[in-house]
Amino acid sequence: MNTPIFRTVAPFLTALMLLFSVFVLLRGHNEPGGGFIGGLIAASAFAIYAIAHGVTAVRCILFFHPLTIAGFGLLAATVAGLLSAMSGVPFMTGLGIYPHLFGVEVPLSSVLLFDTGVYLVVLGAITSIALALEEQEAE
């Protein structure tokens, strides 16, 4: 399956899938989608790139080990829950702030932080599994 056409198309497909995964992550608060599905799409993008160009190329792109990414996502999701507990409301209650950046109101919430944490956990865990399987197949 590692044809010249696939190797040529893989970087473009990977970039498109990563962009779409961020779109799904950000729209998941109000519509179907969210961190889990977005993380699966991103992990699939890295798996496609690993099939086309090898595991080493994906590890160079990621900069951090996939399990480190998953750990940081778990930390972010936990912090999102603890923010509400420290604010005196029940655990995992959504909190929001609305800062103004360059004259534009930007809504930020603990729900977005939690979804981003889930995104990173799924991305890191599934990418780690996919890269391990691809390394094993290459041997």
C-alpha positions as semicolon CSV with decimal commas, in nm:
position;residue;x (nm);y (nm);z (nm)
1;M;0,000;0,000;0,000
2;N;0,303;0,227;0,021
3;T;0,276;0,355;-0,336
4;P;0,422;0,683;-0,468
5;I;0,073;0,826;-0,496
6;F;-0,004;0,744;-0,132
7;R;0,329;0,890;-0,014
8;T;0,255;1,208;-0,210
9;V;-0,103;1,250;-0,088
10;A;-0,040;1,151;0,277
11;P;0,100;1,488;0,398
12;F;-0,194;1,678;0,248
13;L;-0,446;1,430;0,384
14;T;-0,281;1,444;0,727
15;A;-0,295;1,824;0,737
16;L;-0,659;1,824;0,627
17;M;-0,753;1,564;0,888
18;L;-0,574;1,755;1,165
19;L;-0,755;2,074;1,069
20;F;-1,086;1,889;1,063
21;S;-1,012;1,733;1,404
22;V;-0,966;2,080;1,556
23;F;-1,293;2,189;1,393
24;V;-1,473;1,889;1,544
25;L;-1,316;1,962;1,884
26;L;-1,426;2,325;1,885
27;R;-1,778;2,265;1,756
28;G;-1,840;1,977;1,999
29;H;-1,968;2,201;2,276
30;N;-2,284;2,302;2,088
31;E;-2,318;2,030;1,823
32;P;-2,210;1,668;1,773
33;G;-1,837;1,621;1,807
34;G;-1,594;1,704;2,082
35;G;-1,265;1,593;2,223
36;F;-1,304;1,219;2,179
37;I;-1,401;1,220;1,812
38;G;-1,152;1,498;1,733
39;G;-0,873;1,300;1,901
40;L;-0,962;0,989;1,701
41;I;-0,949;1,185;1,375
42;A;-0,610;1,335;1,466
43;A;-0,469;0,996;1,568
44;S;-0,592;0,852;1,238
45;A;-0,411;1,130;1,054
46;F;-0,084;1,043;1,226
47;A;-0,140;0,673;1,157
48;I;-0,183;0,746;0,786
49;Y;0,133;0,953;0,787
50;A;0,321;0,673;0,967
51;I;0,210;0,419;0,708
52;A;0,330;0,645;0,427
53;H;0,654;0,784;0,572
54;G;0,743;0,568;0,872
55;V;0,719;0,594;1,248
56;T;1,034;0,805;1,280
57;A;0,880;1,082;1,068
58;V;0,572;1,093;1,292
59;R;0,783;1,101;1,609
60;C;0,974;1,400;1,465
61;I;0,647;1,579;1,385
62;L;0,495;1,519;1,730
63;F;0,799;1,659;1,918
64;F;0,672;1,497;2,243
65;H;0,620;1,127;2,306
66;P;0,252;1,037;2,252
67;L;0,210;0,920;2,612
68;T;0,343;1,256;2,733
69;I;0,070;1,421;2,527
70;A;-0,186;1,188;2,685
71;G;-0,056;1,271;3,033
72;F;-0,079;1,643;2,968
73;G;-0,436;1,595;2,843
74;L;-0,525;1,405;3,160
75;L;-0,381;1,691;3,365
76;A;-0,584;1,946;3,168
77;A;-0,908;1,750;3,211
78;T;-0,843;1,715;3,584
79;V;-0,769;2,086;3,621
80;A;-1,097;2,163;3,444
81;G;-1,282;1,965;3,709
82;L;-1,085;2,108;3,998
83;L;-1,150;2,467;3,886
84;S;-1,516;2,424;3,965
85;A;-1,445;2,253;4,298
86;M;-1,219;2,542;4,400
87;S;-1,489;2,789;4,298
88;G;-1,734;2,642;4,546
89;V;-1,964;2,472;4,296
90;P;-2,002;2,096;4,236
91;F;-1,716;1,911;4,068
92;M;-1,714;1,937;3,685
93;T;-1,960;2,226;3,676
94;G;-1,893;2,439;3,370
95;L;-1,742;2,780;3,441
96;G;-1,683;3,056;3,189
97;I;-1,494;3,380;3,146
98;Y;-1,527;3,634;2,867
99;P;-1,201;3,826;2,817
100;H;-1,173;4,096;2,551
101;L;-0,883;4,049;2,311
102;F;-0,827;4,324;2,056
103;G;-1,180;4,449;2,110
104;V;-1,341;4,108;2,055
105;E;-1,511;3,913;2,332
106;V;-1,365;3,560;2,350
107;P;-1,573;3,306;2,545
108;L;-1,352;3,059;2,735
109;S;-1,489;2,784;2,957
110;S;-1,378;2,496;3,171
111;V;-1,580;2,275;2,935
112;L;-1,344;2,369;2,651
113;L;-1,044;2,289;2,874
114;F;-1,198;1,949;2,957
115;D;-1,272;1,873;2,590
116;T;-0,918;1,973;2,495
117;G;-0,786;1,742;2,767
118;V;-0,993;1,453;2,633
119;Y;-0,869;1,535;2,281
120;L;-0,506;1,514;2,395
121;V;-0,561;1,192;2,594
122;V;-0,722;1,017;2,298
123;L;-0,465;1,157;2,054
124;G;-0,172;1,046;2,268
125;A;-0,305;0,701;2,359
126;I;-0,427;0,600;2,013
127;T;-0,120;0,743;1,838
128;S;0,105;0,552;2,078
129;I;-0,079;0,229;1,999
130;A;-0,077;0,296;1,623
131;L;0,295;0,375;1,619
132;A;0,377;0,064;1,822
133;L;0,178;-0,151;1,580
134;E;0,343;0,012;1,280
135;E;0,690;-0,042;1,430
136;Q;0,606;-0,405;1,494
137;E;0,483;-0,451;1,138
138;A;0,799;-0,293;0,995
139;E;1,022;-0,550;1,169
